[in-house]
PDB file of C-alpha atoms and ligand atoms in Angstrom:
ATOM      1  CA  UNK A 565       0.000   0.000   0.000  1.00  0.00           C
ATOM      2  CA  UNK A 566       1.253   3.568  -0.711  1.00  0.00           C
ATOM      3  CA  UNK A 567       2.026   5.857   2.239  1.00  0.00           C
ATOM      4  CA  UNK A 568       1.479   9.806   1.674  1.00  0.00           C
ATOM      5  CA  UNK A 569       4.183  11.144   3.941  1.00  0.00           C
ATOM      6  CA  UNK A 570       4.070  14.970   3.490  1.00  0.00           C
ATOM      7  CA  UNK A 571       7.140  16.756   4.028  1.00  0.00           C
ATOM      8  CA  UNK A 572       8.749  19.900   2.260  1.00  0.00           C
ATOM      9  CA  UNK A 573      11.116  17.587   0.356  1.00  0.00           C
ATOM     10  CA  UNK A 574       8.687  15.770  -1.685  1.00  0.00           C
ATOM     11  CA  UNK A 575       6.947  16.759  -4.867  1.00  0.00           C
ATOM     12  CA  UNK A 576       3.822  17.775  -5.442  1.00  0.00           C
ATOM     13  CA  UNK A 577       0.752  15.580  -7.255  1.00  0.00           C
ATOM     14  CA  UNK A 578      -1.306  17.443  -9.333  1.00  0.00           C
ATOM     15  CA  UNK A 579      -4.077  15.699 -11.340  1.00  0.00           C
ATOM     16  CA  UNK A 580      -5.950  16.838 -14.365  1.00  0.00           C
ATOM     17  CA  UNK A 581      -9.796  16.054 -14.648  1.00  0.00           C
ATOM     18  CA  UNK A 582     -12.505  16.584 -17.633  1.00  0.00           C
ATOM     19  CA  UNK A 583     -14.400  14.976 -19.707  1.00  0.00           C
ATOM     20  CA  UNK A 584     -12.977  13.963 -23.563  1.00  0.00           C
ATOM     21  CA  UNK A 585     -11.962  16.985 -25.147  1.00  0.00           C
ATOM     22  CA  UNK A 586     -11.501  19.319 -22.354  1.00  0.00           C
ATOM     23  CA  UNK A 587      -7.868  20.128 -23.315  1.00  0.00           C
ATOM     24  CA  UNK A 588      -6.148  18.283 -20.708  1.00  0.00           C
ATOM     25  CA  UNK A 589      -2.767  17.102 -22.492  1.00  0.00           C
ATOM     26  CA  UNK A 590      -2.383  20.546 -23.700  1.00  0.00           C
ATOM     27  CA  UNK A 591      -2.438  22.303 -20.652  1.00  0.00           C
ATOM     28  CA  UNK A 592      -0.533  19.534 -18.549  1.00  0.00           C
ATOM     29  CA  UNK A 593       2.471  19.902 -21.249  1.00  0.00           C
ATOM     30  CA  UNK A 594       2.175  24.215 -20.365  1.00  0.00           C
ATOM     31  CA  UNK A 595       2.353  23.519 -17.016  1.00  0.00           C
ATOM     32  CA  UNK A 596       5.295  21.376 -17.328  1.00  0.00           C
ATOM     33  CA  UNK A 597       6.705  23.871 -19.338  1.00  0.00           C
ATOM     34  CA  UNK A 598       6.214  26.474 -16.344  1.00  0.00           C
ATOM     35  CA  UNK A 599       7.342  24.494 -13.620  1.00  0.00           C
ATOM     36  CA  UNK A 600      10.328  23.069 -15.434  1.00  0.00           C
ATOM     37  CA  UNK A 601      11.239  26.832 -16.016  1.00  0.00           C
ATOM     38  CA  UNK A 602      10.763  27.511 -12.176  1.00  0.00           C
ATOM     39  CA  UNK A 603      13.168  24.762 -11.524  1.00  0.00           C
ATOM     40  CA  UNK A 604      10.947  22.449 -10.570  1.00  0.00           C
ATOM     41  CA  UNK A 605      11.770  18.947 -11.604  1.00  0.00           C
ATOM     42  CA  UNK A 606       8.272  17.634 -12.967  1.00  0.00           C
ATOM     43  CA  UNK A 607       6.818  14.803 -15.052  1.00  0.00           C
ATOM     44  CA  UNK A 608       4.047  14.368 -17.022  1.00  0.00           C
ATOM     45  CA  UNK A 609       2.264  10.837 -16.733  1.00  0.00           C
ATOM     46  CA  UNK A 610      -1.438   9.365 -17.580  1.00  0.00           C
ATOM     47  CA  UNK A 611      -3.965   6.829 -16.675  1.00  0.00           C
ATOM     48  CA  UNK A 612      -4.809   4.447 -17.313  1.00  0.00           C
ATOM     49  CA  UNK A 613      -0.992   4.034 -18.080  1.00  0.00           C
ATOM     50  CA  UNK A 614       1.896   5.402 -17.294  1.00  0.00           C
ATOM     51  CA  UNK A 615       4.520   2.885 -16.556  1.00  0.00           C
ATOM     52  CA  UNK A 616       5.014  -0.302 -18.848  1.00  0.00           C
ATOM     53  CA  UNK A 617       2.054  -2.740 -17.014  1.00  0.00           C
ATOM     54  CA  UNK A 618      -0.074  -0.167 -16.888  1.00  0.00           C
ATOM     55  CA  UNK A 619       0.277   1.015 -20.835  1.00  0.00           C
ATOM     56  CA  UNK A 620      -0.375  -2.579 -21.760  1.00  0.00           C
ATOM     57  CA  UNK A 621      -3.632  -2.473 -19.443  1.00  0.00           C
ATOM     58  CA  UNK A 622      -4.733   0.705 -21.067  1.00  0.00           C
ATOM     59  CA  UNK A 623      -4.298  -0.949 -24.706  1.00  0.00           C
ATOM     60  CA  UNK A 624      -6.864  -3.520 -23.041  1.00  0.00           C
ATOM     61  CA  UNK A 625      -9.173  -0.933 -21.653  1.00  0.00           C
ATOM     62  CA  UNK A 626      -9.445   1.476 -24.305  1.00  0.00           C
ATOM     63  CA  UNK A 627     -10.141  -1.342 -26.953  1.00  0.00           C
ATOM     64  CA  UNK A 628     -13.428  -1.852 -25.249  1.00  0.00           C
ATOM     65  CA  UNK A 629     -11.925  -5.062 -23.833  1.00  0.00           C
ATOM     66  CA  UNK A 630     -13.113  -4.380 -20.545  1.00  0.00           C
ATOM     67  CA  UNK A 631     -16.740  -3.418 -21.105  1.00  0.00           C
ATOM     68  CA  UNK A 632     -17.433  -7.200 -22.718  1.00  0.00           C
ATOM     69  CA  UNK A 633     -16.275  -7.943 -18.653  1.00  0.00           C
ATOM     70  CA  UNK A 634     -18.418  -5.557 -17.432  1.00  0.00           C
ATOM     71  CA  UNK A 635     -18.203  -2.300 -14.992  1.00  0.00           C
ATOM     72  CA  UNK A 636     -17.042  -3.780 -11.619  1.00  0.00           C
ATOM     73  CA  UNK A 637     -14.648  -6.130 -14.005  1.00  0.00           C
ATOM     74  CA  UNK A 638     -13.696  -3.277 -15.776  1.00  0.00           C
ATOM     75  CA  UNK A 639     -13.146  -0.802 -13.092  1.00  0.00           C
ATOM     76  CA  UNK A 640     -10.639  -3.840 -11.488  1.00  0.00           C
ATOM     77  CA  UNK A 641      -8.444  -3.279 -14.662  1.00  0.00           C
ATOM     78  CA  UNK A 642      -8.775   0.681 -14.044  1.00  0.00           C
ATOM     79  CA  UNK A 643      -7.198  -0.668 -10.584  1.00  0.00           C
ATOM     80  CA  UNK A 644      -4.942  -2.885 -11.504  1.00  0.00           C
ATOM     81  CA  UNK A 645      -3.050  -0.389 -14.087  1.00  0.00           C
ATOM     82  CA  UNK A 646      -2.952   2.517 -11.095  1.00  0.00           C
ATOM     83  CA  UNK A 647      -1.708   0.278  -8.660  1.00  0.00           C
ATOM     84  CA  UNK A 648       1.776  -0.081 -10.817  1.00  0.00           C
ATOM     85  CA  UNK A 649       1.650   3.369 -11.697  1.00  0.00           C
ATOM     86  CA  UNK A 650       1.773   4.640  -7.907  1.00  0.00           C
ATOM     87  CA  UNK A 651       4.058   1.815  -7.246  1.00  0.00           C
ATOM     88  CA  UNK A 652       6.299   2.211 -10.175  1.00  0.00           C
ATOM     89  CA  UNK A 653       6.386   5.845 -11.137  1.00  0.00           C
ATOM     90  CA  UNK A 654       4.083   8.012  -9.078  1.00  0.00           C
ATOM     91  CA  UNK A 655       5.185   7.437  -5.683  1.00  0.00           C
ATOM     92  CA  UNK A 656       8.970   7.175  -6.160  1.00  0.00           C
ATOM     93  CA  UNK A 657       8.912  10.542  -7.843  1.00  0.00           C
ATOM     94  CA  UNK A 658       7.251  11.954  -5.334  1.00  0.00           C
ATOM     95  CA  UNK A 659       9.710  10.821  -2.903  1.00  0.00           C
ATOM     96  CA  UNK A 660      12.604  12.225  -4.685  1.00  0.00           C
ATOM     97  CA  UNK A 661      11.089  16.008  -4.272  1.00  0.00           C
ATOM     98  CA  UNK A 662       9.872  15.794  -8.652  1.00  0.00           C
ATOM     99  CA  UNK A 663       6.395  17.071  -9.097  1.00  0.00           C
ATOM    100  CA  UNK A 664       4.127  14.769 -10.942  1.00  0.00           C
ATOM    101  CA  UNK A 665       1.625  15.975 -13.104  1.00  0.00           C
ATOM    102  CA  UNK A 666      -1.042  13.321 -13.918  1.00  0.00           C
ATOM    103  CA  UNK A 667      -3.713  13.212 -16.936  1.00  0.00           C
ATOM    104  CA  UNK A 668      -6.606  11.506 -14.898  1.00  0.00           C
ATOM    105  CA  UNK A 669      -6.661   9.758 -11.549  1.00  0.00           C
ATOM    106  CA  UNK A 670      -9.247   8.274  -8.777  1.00  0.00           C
ATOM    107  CA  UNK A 671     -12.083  11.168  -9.472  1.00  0.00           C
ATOM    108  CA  UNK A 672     -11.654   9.432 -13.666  1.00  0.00           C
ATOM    109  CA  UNK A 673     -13.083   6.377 -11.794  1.00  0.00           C
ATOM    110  CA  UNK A 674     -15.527   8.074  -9.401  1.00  0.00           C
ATOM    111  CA  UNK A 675     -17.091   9.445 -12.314  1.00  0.00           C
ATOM    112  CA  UNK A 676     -16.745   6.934 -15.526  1.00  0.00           C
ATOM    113  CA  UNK A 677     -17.209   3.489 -13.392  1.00  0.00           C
ATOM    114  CA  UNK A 678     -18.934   4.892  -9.802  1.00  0.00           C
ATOM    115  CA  UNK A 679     -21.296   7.360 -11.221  1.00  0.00           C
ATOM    116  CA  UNK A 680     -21.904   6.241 -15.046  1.00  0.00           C
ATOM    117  CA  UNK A 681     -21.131   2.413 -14.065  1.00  0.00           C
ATOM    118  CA  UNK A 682     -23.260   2.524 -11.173  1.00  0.00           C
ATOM    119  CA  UNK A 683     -20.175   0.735  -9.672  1.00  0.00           C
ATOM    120  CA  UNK A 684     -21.021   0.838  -5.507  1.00  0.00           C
ATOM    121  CA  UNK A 685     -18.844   3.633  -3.568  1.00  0.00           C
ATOM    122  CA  UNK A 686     -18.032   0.847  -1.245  1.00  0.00           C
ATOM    123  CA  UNK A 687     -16.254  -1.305  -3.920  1.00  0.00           C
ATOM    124  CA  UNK A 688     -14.333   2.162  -5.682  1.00  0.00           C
ATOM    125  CA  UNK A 689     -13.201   3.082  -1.874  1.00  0.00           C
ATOM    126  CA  UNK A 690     -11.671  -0.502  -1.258  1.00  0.00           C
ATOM    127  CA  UNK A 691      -9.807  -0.460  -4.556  1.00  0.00           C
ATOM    128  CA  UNK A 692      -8.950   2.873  -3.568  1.00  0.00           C
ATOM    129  CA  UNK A 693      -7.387   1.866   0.009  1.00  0.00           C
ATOM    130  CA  UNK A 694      -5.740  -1.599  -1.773  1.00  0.00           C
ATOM    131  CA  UNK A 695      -3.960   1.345  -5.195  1.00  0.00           C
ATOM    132  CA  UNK A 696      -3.068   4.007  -3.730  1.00  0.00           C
ATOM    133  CA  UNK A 697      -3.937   3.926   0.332  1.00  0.00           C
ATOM    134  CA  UNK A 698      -3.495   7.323   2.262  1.00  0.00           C
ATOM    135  CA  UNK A 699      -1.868   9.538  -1.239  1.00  0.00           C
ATOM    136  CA  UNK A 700      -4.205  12.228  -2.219  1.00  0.00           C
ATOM    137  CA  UNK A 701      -3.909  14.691  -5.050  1.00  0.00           C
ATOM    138  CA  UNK A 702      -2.304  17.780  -3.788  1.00  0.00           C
ATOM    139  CA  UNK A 703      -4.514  19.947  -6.298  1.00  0.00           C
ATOM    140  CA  UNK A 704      -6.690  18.641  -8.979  1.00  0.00           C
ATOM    141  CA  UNK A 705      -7.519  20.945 -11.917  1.00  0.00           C
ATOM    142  CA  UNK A 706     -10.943  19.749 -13.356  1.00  0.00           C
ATOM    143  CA  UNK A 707     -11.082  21.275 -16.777  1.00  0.00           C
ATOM    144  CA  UNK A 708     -14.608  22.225 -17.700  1.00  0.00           C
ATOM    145  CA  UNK A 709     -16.488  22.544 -21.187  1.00  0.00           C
ATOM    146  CA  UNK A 710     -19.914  22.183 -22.704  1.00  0.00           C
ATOM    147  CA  UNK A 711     -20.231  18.348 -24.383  1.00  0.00           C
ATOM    148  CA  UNK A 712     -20.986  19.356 -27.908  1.00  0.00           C
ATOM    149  CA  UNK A 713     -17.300  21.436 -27.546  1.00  0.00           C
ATOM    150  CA  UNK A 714     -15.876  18.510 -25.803  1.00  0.00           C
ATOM    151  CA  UNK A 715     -17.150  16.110 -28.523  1.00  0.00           C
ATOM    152  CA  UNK A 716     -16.176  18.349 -31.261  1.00  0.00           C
ATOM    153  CA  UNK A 717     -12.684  18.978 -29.967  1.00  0.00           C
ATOM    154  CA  UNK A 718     -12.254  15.080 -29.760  1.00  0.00           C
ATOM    155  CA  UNK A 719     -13.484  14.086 -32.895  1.00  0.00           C
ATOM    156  CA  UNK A 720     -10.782  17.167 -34.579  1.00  0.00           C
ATOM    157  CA  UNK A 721      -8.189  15.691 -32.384  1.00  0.00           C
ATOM    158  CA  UNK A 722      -9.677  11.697 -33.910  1.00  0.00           C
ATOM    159  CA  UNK A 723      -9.057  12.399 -37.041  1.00  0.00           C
ATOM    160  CA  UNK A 724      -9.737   9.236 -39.435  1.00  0.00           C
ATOM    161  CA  UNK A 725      -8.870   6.929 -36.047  1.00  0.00           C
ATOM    162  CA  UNK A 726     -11.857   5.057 -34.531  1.00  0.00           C
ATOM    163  CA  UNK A 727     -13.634   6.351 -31.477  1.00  0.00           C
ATOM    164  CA  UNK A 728     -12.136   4.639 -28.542  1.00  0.00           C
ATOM    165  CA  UNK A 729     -14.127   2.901 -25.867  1.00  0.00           C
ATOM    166  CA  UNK A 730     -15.425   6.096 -23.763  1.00  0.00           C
ATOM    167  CA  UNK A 731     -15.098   8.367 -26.935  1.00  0.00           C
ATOM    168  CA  UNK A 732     -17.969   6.029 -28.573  1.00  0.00           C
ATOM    169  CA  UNK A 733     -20.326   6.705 -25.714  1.00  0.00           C
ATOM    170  CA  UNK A 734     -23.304   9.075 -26.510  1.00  0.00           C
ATOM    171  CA  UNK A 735     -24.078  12.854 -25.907  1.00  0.00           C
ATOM    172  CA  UNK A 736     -26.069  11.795 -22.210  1.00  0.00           C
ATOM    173  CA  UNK A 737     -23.223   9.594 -21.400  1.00  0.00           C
ATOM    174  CA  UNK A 738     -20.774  13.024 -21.726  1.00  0.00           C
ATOM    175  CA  UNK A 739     -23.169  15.391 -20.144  1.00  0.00           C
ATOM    176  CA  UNK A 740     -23.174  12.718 -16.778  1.00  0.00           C
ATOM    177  CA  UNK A 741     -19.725  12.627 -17.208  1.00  0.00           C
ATOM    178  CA  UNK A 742     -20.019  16.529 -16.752  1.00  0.00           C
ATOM    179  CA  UNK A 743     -22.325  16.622 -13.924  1.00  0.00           C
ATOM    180  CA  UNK A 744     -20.176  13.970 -11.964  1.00  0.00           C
ATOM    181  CA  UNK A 745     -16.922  16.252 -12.315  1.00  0.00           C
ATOM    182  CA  UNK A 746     -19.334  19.219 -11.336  1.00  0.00           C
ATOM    183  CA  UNK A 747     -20.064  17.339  -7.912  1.00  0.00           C
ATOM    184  CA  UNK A 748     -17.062  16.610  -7.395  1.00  0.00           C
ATOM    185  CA  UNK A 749     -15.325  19.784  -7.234  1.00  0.00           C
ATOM    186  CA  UNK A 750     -18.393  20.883  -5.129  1.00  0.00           C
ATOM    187  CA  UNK A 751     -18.065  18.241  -2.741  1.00  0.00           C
ATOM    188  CA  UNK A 752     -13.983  18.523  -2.195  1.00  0.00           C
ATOM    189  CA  UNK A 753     -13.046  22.360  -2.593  1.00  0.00           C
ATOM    190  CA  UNK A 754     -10.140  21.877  -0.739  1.00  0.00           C
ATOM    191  CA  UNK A 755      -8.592  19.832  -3.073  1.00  0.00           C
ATOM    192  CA  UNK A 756      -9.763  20.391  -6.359  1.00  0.00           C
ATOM    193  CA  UNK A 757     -10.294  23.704  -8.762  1.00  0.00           C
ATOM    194  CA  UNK A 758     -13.127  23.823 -11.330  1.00  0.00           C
ATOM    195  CA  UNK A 759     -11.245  25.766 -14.565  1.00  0.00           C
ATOM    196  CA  UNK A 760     -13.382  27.012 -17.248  1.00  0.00           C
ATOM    197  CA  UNK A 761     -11.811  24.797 -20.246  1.00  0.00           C
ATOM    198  CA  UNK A 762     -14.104  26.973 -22.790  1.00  0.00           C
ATOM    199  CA  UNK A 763     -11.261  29.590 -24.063  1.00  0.00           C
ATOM    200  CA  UNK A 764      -8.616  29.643 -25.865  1.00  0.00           C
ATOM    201  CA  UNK A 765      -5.749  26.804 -24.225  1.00  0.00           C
ATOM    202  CA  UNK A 766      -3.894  30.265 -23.676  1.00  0.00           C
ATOM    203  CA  UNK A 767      -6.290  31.970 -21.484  1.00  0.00           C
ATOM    204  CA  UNK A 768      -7.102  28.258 -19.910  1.00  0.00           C
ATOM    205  CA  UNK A 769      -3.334  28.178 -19.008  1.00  0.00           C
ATOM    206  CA  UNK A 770      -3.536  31.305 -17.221  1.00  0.00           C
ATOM    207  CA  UNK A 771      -6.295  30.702 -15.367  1.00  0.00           C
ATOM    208  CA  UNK A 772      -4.265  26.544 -14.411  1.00  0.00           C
ATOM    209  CA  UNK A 773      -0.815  28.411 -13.660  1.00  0.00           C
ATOM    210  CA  UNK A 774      -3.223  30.755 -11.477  1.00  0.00           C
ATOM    211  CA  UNK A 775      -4.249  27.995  -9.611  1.00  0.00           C
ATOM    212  CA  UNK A 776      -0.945  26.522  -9.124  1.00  0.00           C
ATOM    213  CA  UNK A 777       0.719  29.713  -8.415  1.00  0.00           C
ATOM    214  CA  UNK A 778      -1.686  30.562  -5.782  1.00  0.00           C
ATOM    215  CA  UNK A 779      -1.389  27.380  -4.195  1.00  0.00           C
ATOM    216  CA  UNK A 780       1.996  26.098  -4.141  1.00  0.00           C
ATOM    217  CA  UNK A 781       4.299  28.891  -5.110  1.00  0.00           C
ATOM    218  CA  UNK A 782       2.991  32.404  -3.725  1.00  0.00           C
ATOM    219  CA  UNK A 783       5.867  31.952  -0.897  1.00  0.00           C
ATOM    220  CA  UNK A 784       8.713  31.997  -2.810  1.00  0.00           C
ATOM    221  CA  UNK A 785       8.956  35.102  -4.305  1.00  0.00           C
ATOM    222  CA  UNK A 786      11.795  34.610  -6.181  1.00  0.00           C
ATOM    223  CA  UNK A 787       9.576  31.960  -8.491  1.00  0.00           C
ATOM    224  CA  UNK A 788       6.821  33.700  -8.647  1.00  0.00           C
ATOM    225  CA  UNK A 789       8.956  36.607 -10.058  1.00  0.00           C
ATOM    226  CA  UNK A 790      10.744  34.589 -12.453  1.00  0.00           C
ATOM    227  CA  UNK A 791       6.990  33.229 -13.708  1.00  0.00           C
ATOM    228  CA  UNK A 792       3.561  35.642 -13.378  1.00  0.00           C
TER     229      UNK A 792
HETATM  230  P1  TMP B1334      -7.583   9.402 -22.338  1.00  0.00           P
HETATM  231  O1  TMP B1334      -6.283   9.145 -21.651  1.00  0.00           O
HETATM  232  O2  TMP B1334      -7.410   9.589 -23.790  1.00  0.00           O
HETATM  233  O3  TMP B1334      -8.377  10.450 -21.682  1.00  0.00           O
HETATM  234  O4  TMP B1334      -8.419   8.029 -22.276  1.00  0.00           O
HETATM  235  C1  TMP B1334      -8.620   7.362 -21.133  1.00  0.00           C
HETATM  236  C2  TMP B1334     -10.065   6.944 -21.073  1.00  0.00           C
HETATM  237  O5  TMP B1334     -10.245   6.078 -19.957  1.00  0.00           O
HETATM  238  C3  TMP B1334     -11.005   8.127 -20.894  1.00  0.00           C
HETATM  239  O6  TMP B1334     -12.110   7.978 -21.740  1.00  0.00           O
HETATM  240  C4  TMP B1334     -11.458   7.994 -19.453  1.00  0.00           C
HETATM  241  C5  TMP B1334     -11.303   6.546 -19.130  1.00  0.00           C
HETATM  242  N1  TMP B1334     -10.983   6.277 -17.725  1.00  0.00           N
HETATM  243  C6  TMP B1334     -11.908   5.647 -16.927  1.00  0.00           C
HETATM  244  O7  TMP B1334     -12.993   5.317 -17.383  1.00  0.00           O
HETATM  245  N2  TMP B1334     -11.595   5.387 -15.626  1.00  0.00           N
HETATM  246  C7  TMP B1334     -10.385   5.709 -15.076  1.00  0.00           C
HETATM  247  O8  TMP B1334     -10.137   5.459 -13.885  1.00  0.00           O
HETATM  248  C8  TMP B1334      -9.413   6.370 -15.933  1.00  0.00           C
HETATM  249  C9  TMP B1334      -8.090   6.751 -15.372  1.00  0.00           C
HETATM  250  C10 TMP B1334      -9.758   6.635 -17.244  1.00  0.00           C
END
């Protein structure tokens, strides 16, 4: 089980949220960008994915593998893939003072399996405790846009490829995939920031490094210089 020992020395975890087309990989790679200019050794990662079991997983996942299983099935694959991430890549990074910046986490599977899966909160929060145990986000950015610009953006982004699993789902499948992030940011402020995702990725990255700024950095003047 992962421990979430919080001390000056480690890095920070921040997660990126939204539904498909919300602009996430763009404005992780900005923030990157920002950090890595403050001197702050960061990495970019995903789920599912993000170390070499858990890309092979996501191959599984995304190729609507898991569905045939069904949700609880599927959301033990979801589970399986993050518990080597955290193990493998997450955790050790943080331990080593590097920030990790993550495209999707838990709150993916809170909303895709618990709230459009109907998967029980009991079963997600025992997965939870057996992946990740005590380690939280430090910040969670949950990038919000209106479906029809989500779907839009993700079909541009598609190209001739094939909708993946969660891409094929319908409009009412996106909008509950919407409302679910919605209620999450309502119901854990502390933790995670509800960003506007309907702008230009400029004027999105503003209002991320905002965030961030605010958050992490507004003490050390000397980055924050460097940065605003
Ligand atoms: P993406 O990396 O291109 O966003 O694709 C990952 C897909 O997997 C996306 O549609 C969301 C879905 N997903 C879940 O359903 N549950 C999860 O726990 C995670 C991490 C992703």
């Amino acid at each position: 089980m992962a421990g979430a020992k919080k001390d000056q020395s480690r890095g920070r975890f921040i997660t990126f949220e939204g539904g498909e087309g919300s602009g996430k990989s763009t404005q992780i790679k900005t923030l990157a960008e920002r950090l890595n200019g403050a001197e702050l050794r960061t990495i970019v990662t995903r789920e599912p994915g993000g170390s070499p079991g858990a890309e092979i997983i996501r191959h599984l996942l995304l190729s609507g593998m898991g569905k045939l299983l069904g949700p609880e099935a599927e959301t033990l694959l979801f589970a399986a893939a993050r518990d080597d991430h955290v193990h493998a890549v997450i955790e050790p990074a943080l331990e080593q003072g590097i920030w990790v910046l993550c495209d999707r986490f838990f709150d993916s599977t809170r909303a895709y399996q618990g709230r459009l899966g109907k998967v029980e909160p009991a079963v997600l929060n025992a997965m939870q405790r057996v992946t990740i145990g005590d380690l939280k986000p430090d910040l969670t950015i949950i990038l919000d846009v209106p479906v029809d610009i989500g779907m839009q953006r993700a079909a541009a982004r598609r190209g001739d490829r094939a909708p993946d699993r969660f891409e094929a789902e319908d409009v009412k499948f996106h909008e509950g995939l919407r409302d679910a992030y919605r209620q999450i940011a309502v119901a854990e402020p502390q933790r995670c920031v509800l960003v506007d995702a309907n702008a230009a990725p400029g004027v999105v990255a503003a209002r991320v490094w905002t965030s961030v700024r605010d958050r992490f950095l507004s003490h050390d003047v000397s980055k924050v210089a460097n940065l605003a």
